[in-house]
Amino acid sequence: MGQGTFLLAADAYVYGSPLVRDLCAVQAGLQEGFGVPGPAPFNDFAHAEGPATPEAHVPWGTSDLVDAFAQLDLSGGPVRLHVPDTGGSYYVLQFVDAWSNSFAYLGSRATGTGEGDWLIVPPGWSGTVPDVVTGVIDAPTSVVSLIGRIACDGPQDLPRVRALQQELTLTHLGASAHRTGLPAPDSGVPEELRFFEQLRVWMADFPPAAADRAYQDRFQPLGLLEEGPSPYVSAGSGLVRALTEGRALGRARVEEAGRPRKGEPGAWEARPHLADHNLDHHGVGTIGSPEWQIADREASYLVRAVAARQALWMPHGYEAVYARTAHDSRGRPLDGAHRYVLRLAQPPPVRALWSVTVYDAPGHHLVPNPADRYAVGDRTPGLVYEADGSLTVHLSAEPPADPARAANWLPAPTGGFGAVMRLYRPGQAVLDGTYVIPAVERVEDV
């Protein structure tokens, strides 16, 4: 095996890792769950009991929305989704195919907050649509992940959210039974080749978009298009070396492409176009215009791999933008040994809601605090705004002594930490970079 095979294996890793990562997450949803939302079988919802808490110990837990997950299998036919009326309250249901492409949205931005029934159909389906259905969602692959987020305005709002969860239902309408699990890779494949075996098996069951197939055909020399028994059970030493070294090179490419770009000290990192790799399937609630698509198809594979590695199932920027920082305005790591302020001259421009949440480092978990407050945002009661409408958020391990400042306190861990600002239905100023989130300032410096 020559250098060409080694480089081809690297390309295969970049191209195929989103499929493998996505379906490994699907498998986790079926068998283990995602922290507070436990496991659930295909075509059934797993709901969180409420917003994330420190006890759940989930990285990047969202403390002002309630999560819902469902893994859909359409191999036995369509599934009907019932969506309740949320009375104007924000929610989103995001549909992601097996290749990690977000291809449809329901919810406040996309379809409104009224009640409805949606038919989710498998690729190539040509059946009769029931009269009672609000609309049809065409799935690009027979397995789909459904990620839901329901706004929750604190503990007093939980009964409303839980009632909505009960009304959010899935019904299998297919004439035959759906799968109970994913196609299984050959257990006899050695661990160092497991990624390529997963990719081989899952590419066969979940074909890519037609425009990707010519590129995928290039991987024939690697055994990735072989049907039947796995070619990796007794692969020759040359192929094993090419695959393992190619995988390492492909992973290095993805890691390098995902490194934050250097900017101003303390700048918040936001990537509203990280989900623009979906070039082929623009269903309900998506925007298929050129500014939301990567122009170069081959370049989109690398962006897709970065997104799957760093932010699997992250929505398009027009639905939500997540900005992160772990440094102050002078570029120093945030640390609870100091006090900080985030000065917002105006509220972040959003059409739904915004919030700032603090997580410990390096685990990215919520940390218990005496105020039981884990986010500050537009729905936080009791915030004190200045006469000009500006808001100063105080980040520190101990509350400020001044009552007005304490009202705007966002508790921080005693050690290193980072902050995430979430902007749902962000305004154009967020998307085009006109709105810049101010850097976090250490109080001793101001």
Coordinates of C-alpha atoms in Angstrom, one line a residue:
M1 CA 0.0 0.0 0.0
G2 CA 1.4 3.3 -1.1
Q3 CA 1.1 6.9 0.2
G4 CA -2.0 7.3 -2.0
T5 CA -3.9 4.8 0.1
F6 CA -2.8 6.5 3.3
L7 CA -4.0 9.9 2.1
L8 CA -7.2 8.3 0.8
A9 CA -7.9 6.9 4.3
A10 CA -7.4 10.4 5.7
D11 CA -10.0 11.7 3.3
A12 CA -12.3 8.9 4.3
Y13 CA -12.0 9.8 7.9
V14 CA -12.9 13.4 7.3
Y15 CA -15.8 12.4 5.0
G16 CA -17.2 9.6 7.2
S17 CA -16.5 10.7 10.8
P18 CA -19.8 12.7 11.0
L19 CA -21.8 9.5 10.1
V20 CA -20.0 7.5 12.7
R21 CA -20.2 10.1 15.4
D22 CA -23.9 10.7 14.7
L23 CA -24.9 7.1 14.8
C24 CA -22.8 6.4 17.9
A25 CA -24.8 9.2 19.5
V26 CA -28.0 7.6 18.2
Q27 CA -26.9 4.3 19.8
A28 CA -26.2 6.1 23.1
G29 CA -29.7 7.6 23.0
L30 CA -31.2 4.1 22.6
Q31 CA -29.0 2.4 25.3
E32 CA -27.7 5.0 27.8
G33 CA -29.5 8.3 27.3
F34 CA -27.9 11.8 27.6
G35 CA -27.7 12.4 31.3
V36 CA -31.0 13.5 32.7
P37 CA -33.0 12.3 29.6
G38 CA -32.5 8.6 30.0
P39 CA -32.5 6.1 27.2
A40 CA -35.6 5.6 25.0
P41 CA -36.3 3.1 22.2
F42 CA -36.8 4.2 18.6
N43 CA -39.8 6.4 17.9
D44 CA -40.2 7.5 21.5
F45 CA -39.2 10.6 23.4
A46 CA -36.8 10.9 26.3
H47 CA -37.5 14.0 28.3
A48 CA -35.4 15.9 30.8
E49 CA -37.3 16.5 34.1
G50 CA -36.3 20.2 33.9
P51 CA -33.4 22.5 33.0
A52 CA -29.9 21.1 33.7
T53 CA -28.6 21.2 37.2
P54 CA -25.2 20.5 38.7
E55 CA -26.4 17.1 40.0
A56 CA -26.9 15.9 36.4
H57 CA -23.1 16.5 35.8
V58 CA -23.7 16.9 32.0
P59 CA -21.2 19.0 30.1
W60 CA -22.6 22.3 28.7
G61 CA -26.0 21.6 30.4
T62 CA -28.6 24.2 29.4
S63 CA -30.1 25.8 32.5
D64 CA -33.0 27.7 31.0
L65 CA -34.4 25.2 28.5
V66 CA -35.7 21.7 28.9
D67 CA -34.3 19.0 26.5
A68 CA -36.2 16.3 24.7
F69 CA -34.6 13.7 22.5
A70 CA -36.0 11.1 20.1
Q71 CA -34.3 8.7 17.7
L72 CA -36.6 7.9 14.8
D73 CA -36.4 4.8 12.7
L74 CA -38.4 5.0 9.5
S75 CA -37.4 1.7 8.0
G76 CA -40.9 0.4 8.8
G77 CA -42.7 3.4 7.4
P78 CA -43.7 6.9 8.4
V79 CA -43.9 8.3 12.0
R80 CA -46.5 10.9 13.0
L81 CA -45.4 13.7 15.4
H82 CA -47.9 15.6 17.4
V83 CA -46.8 19.1 18.5
P84 CA -48.8 20.9 21.2
D85 CA -49.7 24.6 21.4
T86 CA -47.0 26.3 23.5
G87 CA -49.0 29.5 23.8
G88 CA -46.3 31.7 22.2
S89 CA -43.5 30.3 24.3
Y90 CA -40.2 29.5 22.5
Y91 CA -39.4 26.0 21.5
V92 CA -37.6 24.2 18.6
L93 CA -37.7 20.7 17.3
Q94 CA -34.6 20.1 15.1
F95 CA -34.3 17.1 12.7
V96 CA -30.9 15.7 11.9
D97 CA -30.1 12.9 9.5
A98 CA -27.6 10.1 9.9
W99 CA -24.9 12.2 8.3
S100 CA -25.3 14.9 10.9
N101 CA -27.1 17.4 8.6
S102 CA -29.9 19.4 10.1
F103 CA -32.6 19.2 7.5
A104 CA -35.9 20.5 9.1
Y105 CA -37.1 22.5 12.0
L106 CA -40.5 23.0 13.8
G107 CA -41.1 25.6 16.4
S108 CA -41.4 29.3 17.1
R109 CA -39.2 30.5 14.3
A110 CA -40.0 27.9 11.7
T111 CA -43.7 27.1 12.0
G112 CA -45.1 29.1 14.9
T113 CA -46.3 27.8 18.3
G114 CA -49.7 26.4 17.4
E115 CA -50.7 22.7 17.6
G116 CA -50.0 20.5 14.7
D117 CA -49.4 17.0 13.4
W118 CA -46.5 16.2 11.1
L119 CA -45.7 13.1 9.0
I120 CA -42.1 12.2 8.9
V121 CA -41.5 9.9 6.0
P122 CA -38.5 7.8 4.9
P123 CA -36.5 8.3 1.7
G124 CA -38.4 7.5 -1.5
W125 CA -41.8 7.2 0.3
S126 CA -44.8 7.6 -1.9
G127 CA -47.8 6.7 0.3
T128 CA -51.0 8.6 1.0
V129 CA -50.8 11.5 3.4
P130 CA -53.6 11.6 6.0
D131 CA -55.9 14.6 5.8
V132 CA -55.3 15.6 9.4
V133 CA -51.6 16.1 8.9
T134 CA -50.3 19.7 9.0
G135 CA -47.3 18.9 6.8
V136 CA -44.8 16.4 5.7
I137 CA -41.1 16.1 6.6
D138 CA -39.0 14.2 4.1
A139 CA -36.1 12.4 5.8
P140 CA -32.9 12.0 3.8
T141 CA -32.0 8.8 5.8
S142 CA -34.1 6.1 7.5
V143 CA -32.7 7.0 10.9
V144 CA -33.2 10.6 12.2
S145 CA -32.4 12.3 15.5
L146 CA -35.0 14.7 16.8
I147 CA -33.6 17.3 19.3
G148 CA -36.1 19.4 21.2
R149 CA -35.6 22.4 23.4
I150 CA -38.5 24.0 25.4
A151 CA -38.1 27.4 27.1
C152 CA -38.6 27.2 30.9
D153 CA -38.9 30.3 33.0
G154 CA -37.8 28.8 36.3
P155 CA -39.2 26.2 38.7
Q156 CA -42.7 27.8 38.7
D157 CA -42.9 27.2 35.0
L158 CA -42.1 23.4 35.2
P159 CA -45.7 22.2 35.4
R160 CA -46.4 23.9 32.1
V161 CA -43.4 22.4 30.4
R162 CA -44.1 19.0 31.7
A163 CA -47.7 19.2 30.4
L164 CA -46.3 20.1 27.0
Q165 CA -43.9 17.1 27.2
Q166 CA -46.9 14.8 27.7
E167 CA -48.5 16.2 24.6
L168 CA -45.4 15.8 22.5
T169 CA -45.9 12.3 21.0
L170 CA -44.7 10.0 18.2
T171 CA -46.8 7.3 16.6
H172 CA -45.4 4.7 14.2
L173 CA -47.7 4.4 11.2
G174 CA -45.7 2.0 9.1
A175 CA -47.1 -1.3 7.9
S176 CA -44.1 -3.2 9.2
A177 CA -42.1 -3.1 12.4
H178 CA -39.3 -0.6 12.8
R179 CA -35.8 -1.6 13.8
T180 CA -34.9 -2.0 17.5
G181 CA -31.2 -1.1 17.0
L182 CA -28.6 0.0 14.4
P183 CA -26.9 -2.4 12.0
A184 CA -24.1 -4.0 13.9
P185 CA -20.5 -3.9 12.7
D186 CA -18.6 -7.2 12.6
S187 CA -17.4 -8.0 16.1
G188 CA -14.4 -9.8 14.8
V189 CA -12.8 -6.6 13.4
P190 CA -9.8 -5.5 15.5
E191 CA -10.2 -2.3 17.6
E192 CA -7.8 -0.2 15.5
L193 CA -10.1 -0.8 12.4
R194 CA -13.4 -0.4 14.2
F195 CA -14.0 3.1 12.9
F196 CA -13.7 1.9 9.2
E197 CA -15.9 -1.1 9.9
Q198 CA -18.6 1.1 11.4
L199 CA -18.3 3.4 8.4
R200 CA -18.5 0.5 5.9
V201 CA -21.6 -0.9 7.5
W202 CA -23.4 2.3 8.1
M203 CA -22.6 3.9 4.7
A204 CA -24.4 0.8 3.1
D205 CA -27.5 1.3 5.2
F206 CA -27.6 5.1 5.2
P207 CA -26.6 6.2 1.7
P208 CA -25.4 9.8 1.4
A209 CA -26.9 12.5 -0.9
A210 CA -26.7 11.6 -4.6
A211 CA -24.2 14.4 -5.1
D212 CA -21.8 12.8 -2.6
R213 CA -21.7 9.3 -4.1
A214 CA -19.0 9.8 -6.7
Y215 CA -16.7 11.1 -4.0
Q216 CA -17.6 8.2 -1.8
D217 CA -16.8 5.7 -4.6
R218 CA -13.2 6.8 -4.4
F219 CA -12.9 4.7 -1.2
Q220 CA -13.3 1.4 -2.9
P221 CA -9.6 0.5 -2.5
L222 CA -10.0 0.8 1.3
G223 CA -12.7 -1.8 1.4
L224 CA -15.4 0.7 2.5
L225 CA -17.7 -0.3 -0.3
E226 CA -17.4 -4.1 0.2
E227 CA -20.7 -5.9 0.9
G228 CA -21.1 -9.0 3.0
P229 CA -18.3 -10.3 5.3
S230 CA -16.0 -7.6 6.6
P231 CA -12.7 -7.2 4.8
Y232 CA -11.2 -5.9 8.0
V233 CA -11.4 -9.2 10.0
S234 CA -8.2 -10.5 8.3
A235 CA -6.9 -7.4 6.6
G236 CA -3.3 -7.4 5.4
S237 CA -0.6 -5.5 7.3
G238 CA -0.3 -2.9 4.5
L239 CA -4.0 -2.0 4.6
V240 CA -4.0 -2.0 8.4
R241 CA -1.1 0.5 8.4
A242 CA -2.6 2.7 5.7
L243 CA -6.0 2.8 7.5
T244 CA -4.6 3.5 11.0
E245 CA -2.1 6.2 9.8
G246 CA -4.7 7.7 7.6
R247 CA -7.2 7.9 10.4
A248 CA -4.6 9.7 12.5
L249 CA -4.0 12.2 9.8
G250 CA -7.7 12.7 9.1
R251 CA -8.3 13.4 12.8
A252 CA -5.4 15.8 12.9
R253 CA -6.9 17.7 10.0
V254 CA -10.2 18.0 11.8
E255 CA -8.6 19.1 15.0
E256 CA -6.5 21.8 13.2
A257 CA -9.6 23.1 11.3
G258 CA -11.5 23.3 14.5
R259 CA -8.9 25.4 16.4
P260 CA -10.3 28.8 17.4
R261 CA -9.1 31.7 15.3
K262 CA -6.9 34.2 17.1
G263 CA -8.8 37.4 17.8
E264 CA -8.9 40.3 20.3
P265 CA -8.1 39.2 23.9
G266 CA -11.2 37.9 25.6
A267 CA -13.2 37.8 22.4
W268 CA -16.2 35.5 22.4
E269 CA -16.0 32.7 19.9
A270 CA -19.2 32.2 17.9
R271 CA -19.5 30.1 14.7
P272 CA -23.0 30.8 13.3
H273 CA -22.2 29.0 10.0
L274 CA -20.8 25.7 11.4
A275 CA -24.0 23.9 10.3
D276 CA -23.9 25.2 6.7
H277 CA -22.5 21.9 5.5
N278 CA -26.1 20.7 4.6
L279 CA -26.1 21.3 0.8
D280 CA -28.9 18.9 -0.4
H281 CA -31.9 18.6 1.9
H282 CA -33.7 21.8 2.9
G283 CA -37.0 20.9 4.5
V284 CA -39.6 22.6 6.7
G285 CA -38.0 25.5 8.6
T286 CA -34.7 25.5 6.9
I287 CA -33.1 28.3 4.8
G288 CA -31.6 27.1 1.6
S289 CA -30.2 30.3 0.3
P290 CA -26.5 30.6 -0.7
E291 CA -25.5 32.5 2.5
W292 CA -26.4 29.3 4.5
Q293 CA -24.6 26.9 2.3
I294 CA -20.8 26.2 1.9
A295 CA -20.1 26.9 -1.8
D296 CA -17.4 24.1 -2.1
R297 CA -18.8 20.6 -1.6
E298 CA -15.5 19.0 -0.7
A299 CA -14.7 21.9 1.7
S300 CA -18.1 21.2 3.4
Y301 CA -16.9 17.7 4.4
L302 CA -14.2 19.2 6.6
V303 CA -16.6 21.7 8.1
R304 CA -19.1 18.9 8.8
A305 CA -16.4 16.8 10.5
V306 CA -15.5 19.8 12.7
A307 CA -19.1 20.4 13.6
A308 CA -19.7 16.7 14.4
R309 CA -16.6 16.6 16.6
Q310 CA -17.1 19.9 18.5
A311 CA -20.9 20.5 18.4
L312 CA -22.9 17.5 17.2
W313 CA -26.5 18.4 16.5
M314 CA -25.9 22.1 16.8
P315 CA -28.6 24.0 15.0
H316 CA -28.1 26.5 12.1
G317 CA -27.1 30.0 13.2
Y318 CA -30.5 31.4 12.2
E319 CA -32.1 29.2 14.9
A320 CA -29.5 29.8 17.7
V321 CA -26.0 31.0 18.2
Y322 CA -23.8 29.8 21.0
A323 CA -20.8 32.1 21.9
R324 CA -18.0 31.0 24.3
T325 CA -15.2 32.6 26.2
A326 CA -12.8 31.4 28.8
H327 CA -10.6 34.6 29.0
D328 CA -10.9 38.1 30.2
S329 CA -10.4 41.3 28.3
R330 CA -6.6 41.0 28.7
G331 CA -6.5 37.4 27.5
R332 CA -6.1 35.9 31.0
P333 CA -8.0 32.7 31.9
L334 CA -11.2 33.3 33.9
D335 CA -10.8 32.2 37.5
G336 CA -13.1 32.4 40.5
A337 CA -10.3 33.8 42.6
H338 CA -11.2 37.1 40.9
R339 CA -14.3 39.2 40.2
Y340 CA -15.5 40.0 36.8
V341 CA -18.1 42.1 35.0
L342 CA -19.9 41.7 31.7
R343 CA -21.1 45.1 30.6
L344 CA -23.9 44.9 28.0
A345 CA -24.6 48.4 26.7
Q346 CA -27.8 47.0 25.1
P347 CA -29.5 43.6 25.4
P348 CA -28.2 41.1 22.8
P349 CA -30.4 41.4 19.6
V350 CA -32.6 38.3 19.6
R351 CA -36.2 37.6 18.6
A352 CA -36.7 34.9 21.3
L353 CA -34.4 34.9 24.3
W354 CA -30.8 35.1 25.5
S355 CA -28.8 34.0 28.5
V356 CA -25.3 33.7 29.9
T357 CA -24.2 30.5 31.7
V358 CA -21.0 29.7 33.6
Y359 CA -19.3 26.3 33.6
D360 CA -16.3 25.0 35.4
A361 CA -13.0 24.2 33.6
P362 CA -12.0 21.9 32.2
G363 CA -15.1 19.7 32.6
H364 CA -17.7 22.3 31.4
H365 CA -20.2 21.4 34.2
L366 CA -22.6 23.5 36.2
V367 CA -21.3 24.1 39.7
P368 CA -23.6 24.3 42.8
N369 CA -24.0 27.8 44.4
P370 CA -26.0 29.1 47.3
A371 CA -28.2 31.3 45.1
D372 CA -29.2 28.2 42.9
R373 CA -28.7 30.5 39.9
Y374 CA -26.9 29.1 36.8
A375 CA -27.8 31.6 34.1
V376 CA -28.6 35.2 33.7
G377 CA -30.6 36.5 30.8
D378 CA -33.7 38.3 29.6
R379 CA -36.0 36.2 31.7
T380 CA -34.1 36.4 35.0
P381 CA -36.3 38.1 37.6
G382 CA -35.0 41.0 39.6
L383 CA -32.2 42.2 37.3
V384 CA -31.2 45.8 37.8
Y385 CA -30.8 47.8 34.6
E386 CA -29.2 51.2 34.3
A387 CA -31.2 54.2 33.2
D388 CA -29.8 54.0 29.7
G389 CA -31.0 50.3 29.4
S390 CA -27.5 48.8 29.9
L391 CA -27.0 45.8 32.1
T392 CA -23.9 44.8 34.1
V393 CA -23.6 41.1 35.0
H394 CA -21.3 40.3 37.9
L395 CA -19.4 37.0 37.7
S396 CA -17.7 35.9 40.9
A397 CA -17.5 33.0 43.4
E398 CA -18.9 35.3 46.2
P399 CA -21.9 37.6 45.8
P400 CA -21.2 41.4 45.6
A401 CA -21.9 43.3 48.8
D402 CA -24.0 45.9 47.1
P403 CA -27.6 44.7 46.7
A404 CA -28.1 46.1 43.2
R405 CA -25.0 44.4 42.0
A406 CA -26.0 41.2 43.9
A407 CA -29.2 41.2 41.9
N408 CA -27.1 40.8 38.7
W409 CA -24.8 38.2 40.2
L410 CA -23.9 35.1 38.1
P411 CA -22.2 32.7 40.5
A412 CA -18.8 31.4 39.3
P413 CA -16.8 28.4 40.5
T414 CA -13.9 29.0 42.8
G415 CA -11.4 27.8 40.2
G416 CA -11.1 28.1 36.4
F417 CA -14.3 28.6 34.4
G418 CA -15.8 29.6 31.1
A419 CA -19.0 31.3 30.0
V420 CA -21.5 30.6 27.2
M421 CA -23.9 33.1 25.8
R422 CA -26.9 31.5 24.1
L423 CA -28.9 33.6 21.6
Y424 CA -32.1 32.0 20.3
R425 CA -33.5 33.4 17.1
P426 CA -30.6 35.8 16.9
G427 CA -31.0 39.1 15.0
Q428 CA -29.1 39.9 11.8
A429 CA -26.5 41.9 13.8
V430 CA -25.4 38.7 15.5
L431 CA -25.3 36.8 12.3
D432 CA -23.3 39.3 10.3
G433 CA -20.9 40.2 13.2
T434 CA -22.2 43.8 13.6
Y435 CA -23.1 43.0 17.2
V436 CA -20.0 42.1 19.2
I437 CA -20.3 40.7 22.7
P438 CA -18.2 42.7 25.1
A439 CA -15.2 41.0 26.6
V440 CA -15.5 40.0 30.3
E441 CA -13.5 42.5 32.4
R442 CA -11.7 41.7 35.7
V443 CA -12.9 44.1 38.3
E444 CA -9.4 45.0 39.6
D445 CA -8.6 46.4 36.1
V446 CA -11.6 48.8 35.9

